[in-house]
């Protein structure tokens, strides 16, 4: 099932105990939350966390993000929305939002393998006299 802006906003509002599951989102709530959602996702992209989010213009627009990132969006949106509704951010909500954001980081940020040059030593004091042992990282293969 494709998630829409409406369902993501409703889930975020439910996290801070503002809205019941069957209660519809008002137009003012929806517009304000969509603006906050778009700003939050733009900030994540500028921090290097690109989850392929497409900005939404309507509550019925689909939320397009990579698999596994939706939880981070809902929980962090709830943290952002809480002050607007004069609701406290509970410790469990804060920790869940933080953990979900860290999981989104793992999804969005690829860490490339490090290639060490052949002139870089393994470390200090690791000489082994009597064995054919090089103290340097192997260079690029000449295949």
One Martini backbone bead per residue (centre of mass of N, CA, C, O) as a GRO file, in nm:
protein
  143
    1UNK     BB    1   0.094   0.038   0.025
    2UNK     BB    2   0.062   0.360  -0.034
    3UNK     BB    3   0.177   0.642   0.093
    4UNK     BB    4   0.053   0.934   0.226
    5UNK     BB    5   0.051   1.238   0.357
    6UNK     BB    6  -0.188   1.184   0.542
    7UNK     BB    7  -0.078   0.928   0.689
    8UNK     BB    8   0.184   1.050   0.796
    9UNK     BB    9   0.055   1.282   0.957
   10UNK     BB   10  -0.132   1.112   1.130
   11UNK     BB   11   0.091   0.942   1.263
   12UNK     BB   12   0.238   1.184   1.392
   13UNK     BB   13  -0.007   1.285   1.560
   14UNK     BB   14  -0.038   1.017   1.719
   15UNK     BB   15   0.242   1.023   1.862
   16UNK     BB   16   0.138   1.308   2.018
   17UNK     BB   17  -0.170   1.289   2.089
   18UNK     BB   18  -0.380   1.462   1.880
   19UNK     BB   19  -0.495   1.208   1.712
   20UNK     BB   20  -0.718   1.008   1.589
   21UNK     BB   21  -0.755   0.760   1.361
   22UNK     BB   22  -1.054   0.865   1.248
   23UNK     BB   23  -0.955   1.148   1.224
   24UNK     BB   24  -0.949   1.414   1.039
   25UNK     BB   25  -0.768   1.634   0.855
   26UNK     BB   26  -0.716   1.944   0.840
   27UNK     BB   27  -0.620   2.186   0.628
   28UNK     BB   28  -0.428   2.336   0.821
   29UNK     BB   29  -0.273   2.090   0.923
   30UNK     BB   30  -0.181   1.985   0.647
   31UNK     BB   31  -0.022   2.232   0.545
   32UNK     BB   32   0.175   2.261   0.782
   33UNK     BB   33   0.290   1.969   0.770
   34UNK     BB   34   0.390   1.974   0.476
   35UNK     BB   35   0.594   2.200   0.512
   36UNK     BB   36   0.759   2.057   0.733
   37UNK     BB   37   0.825   1.806   0.573
   38UNK     BB   38   0.977   1.945   0.339
   39UNK     BB   39   1.191   2.084   0.516
   40UNK     BB   40   1.307   1.832   0.649
   41UNK     BB   41   1.393   1.687   0.385
   42UNK     BB   42   1.579   1.916   0.284
   43UNK     BB   43   1.772   1.901   0.525
   44UNK     BB   44   1.862   1.611   0.480
   45UNK     BB   45   1.984   1.653   0.201
   46UNK     BB   46   2.193   1.871   0.298
   47UNK     BB   47   2.318   1.633   0.496
   48UNK     BB   48   2.314   1.358   0.296
   49UNK     BB   49   1.997   1.251   0.317
   50UNK     BB   50   1.886   1.062   0.051
   51UNK     BB   51   1.537   0.930   0.005
   52UNK     BB   52   1.369   1.018  -0.253
   53UNK     BB   53   1.207   1.272  -0.205
   54UNK     BB   54   0.887   1.407  -0.288
   55UNK     BB   55   0.724   1.669  -0.297
   56UNK     BB   56   0.421   1.790  -0.154
   57UNK     BB   57   0.076   1.934  -0.233
   58UNK     BB   58  -0.098   1.694  -0.116
   59UNK     BB   59  -0.262   1.465   0.085
   60UNK     BB   60  -0.278   1.252  -0.176
   61UNK     BB   61   0.008   1.224  -0.202
   62UNK     BB   62   0.274   1.041  -0.254
   63UNK     BB   63   0.526   0.877  -0.079
   64UNK     BB   64   0.870   0.900  -0.186
   65UNK     BB   65   1.067   0.636  -0.065
   66UNK     BB   66   1.270   0.440   0.063
   67UNK     BB   67   1.297   0.160   0.204
   68UNK     BB   68   1.273   0.213   0.564
   69UNK     BB   69   1.207   0.548   0.600
   70UNK     BB   70   0.920   0.609   0.722
   71UNK     BB   71   0.969   0.606   1.026
   72UNK     BB   72   1.158   0.852   1.037
   73UNK     BB   73   0.953   1.054   0.931
   74UNK     BB   74   0.727   1.026   1.137
   75UNK     BB   75   0.889   1.069   1.404
   76UNK     BB   76   1.025   1.344   1.324
   77UNK     BB   77   0.762   1.493   1.267
   78UNK     BB   78   0.653   1.471   1.554
   79UNK     BB   79   0.878   1.636   1.685
   80UNK     BB   80   0.817   1.896   1.513
   81UNK     BB   81   0.500   1.921   1.594
   82UNK     BB   82   0.473   1.940   1.906
   83UNK     BB   83   0.503   2.253   1.961
   84UNK     BB   84   0.243   2.339   1.797
   85UNK     BB   85   0.062   2.155   2.024
   86UNK     BB   86   0.178   2.156   2.311
   87UNK     BB   87   0.370   1.899   2.317
   88UNK     BB   88   0.546   1.655   2.442
   89UNK     BB   89   0.859   1.499   2.420
   90UNK     BB   90   0.923   1.199   2.464
   91UNK     BB   91   1.170   0.984   2.524
   92UNK     BB   92   1.071   0.758   2.334
   93UNK     BB   93   1.030   0.933   2.085
   94UNK     BB   94   1.314   1.044   2.063
   95UNK     BB   95   1.460   0.768   2.043
   96UNK     BB   96   1.304   0.659   1.798
   97UNK     BB   97   1.382   0.891   1.606
   98UNK     BB   98   1.686   0.851   1.626
   99UNK     BB   99   1.699   0.554   1.534
  100UNK     BB  100   1.555   0.599   1.261
  101UNK     BB  101   1.762   0.800   1.148
  102UNK     BB  102   2.004   0.605   1.159
  103UNK     BB  103   1.875   0.405   0.961
  104UNK     BB  104   1.852   0.609   0.726
  105UNK     BB  105   2.152   0.655   0.698
  106UNK     BB  106   2.220   0.363   0.609
  107UNK     BB  107   2.049   0.385   0.349
  108UNK     BB  108   2.165   0.671   0.219
  109UNK     BB  109   2.468   0.611   0.308
  110UNK     BB  110   2.760   0.551   0.128
  111UNK     BB  111   3.049   0.363   0.206
  112UNK     BB  112   3.343   0.344   0.084
  113UNK     BB  113   3.608   0.192   0.010
  114UNK     BB  114   3.935   0.177   0.121
  115UNK     BB  115   4.236   0.294  -0.027
  116UNK     BB  116   4.562   0.202   0.016
  117UNK     BB  117   4.870   0.285  -0.005
  118UNK     BB  118   5.195   0.141  -0.046
  119UNK     BB  119   5.319   0.380   0.162
  120UNK     BB  120   5.146   0.266   0.396
  121UNK     BB  121   5.166   0.181   0.706
  122UNK     BB  122   5.032  -0.021   0.943
  123UNK     BB  123   5.251   0.064   1.169
  124UNK     BB  124   5.399   0.072   1.471
  125UNK     BB  125   5.612  -0.192   1.556
  126UNK     BB  126   5.574  -0.432   1.302
  127UNK     BB  127   5.833  -0.585   1.294
  128UNK     BB  128   5.970  -0.887   1.117
  129UNK     BB  129   6.236  -1.064   1.166
  130UNK     BB  130   6.261  -1.343   0.934
  131UNK     BB  131   6.026  -1.251   0.760
  132UNK     BB  132   5.808  -1.215   0.484
  133UNK     BB  133   5.729  -0.886   0.571
  134UNK     BB  134   5.518  -0.624   0.526
  135UNK     BB  135   5.463  -0.281   0.648
  136UNK     BB  136   5.266  -0.255   0.401
  137UNK     BB  137   5.037  -0.194   0.202
  138UNK     BB  138   4.901  -0.307  -0.062
  139UNK     BB  139   4.900  -0.251  -0.371
  140UNK     BB  140   4.798  -0.232  -0.665
  141UNK     BB  141   4.707  -0.437  -0.889
  142UNK     BB  142   4.867  -0.584  -1.199
  143UNK     BB  143   4.608  -0.689  -1.402
   0.00000   0.00000   0.00000
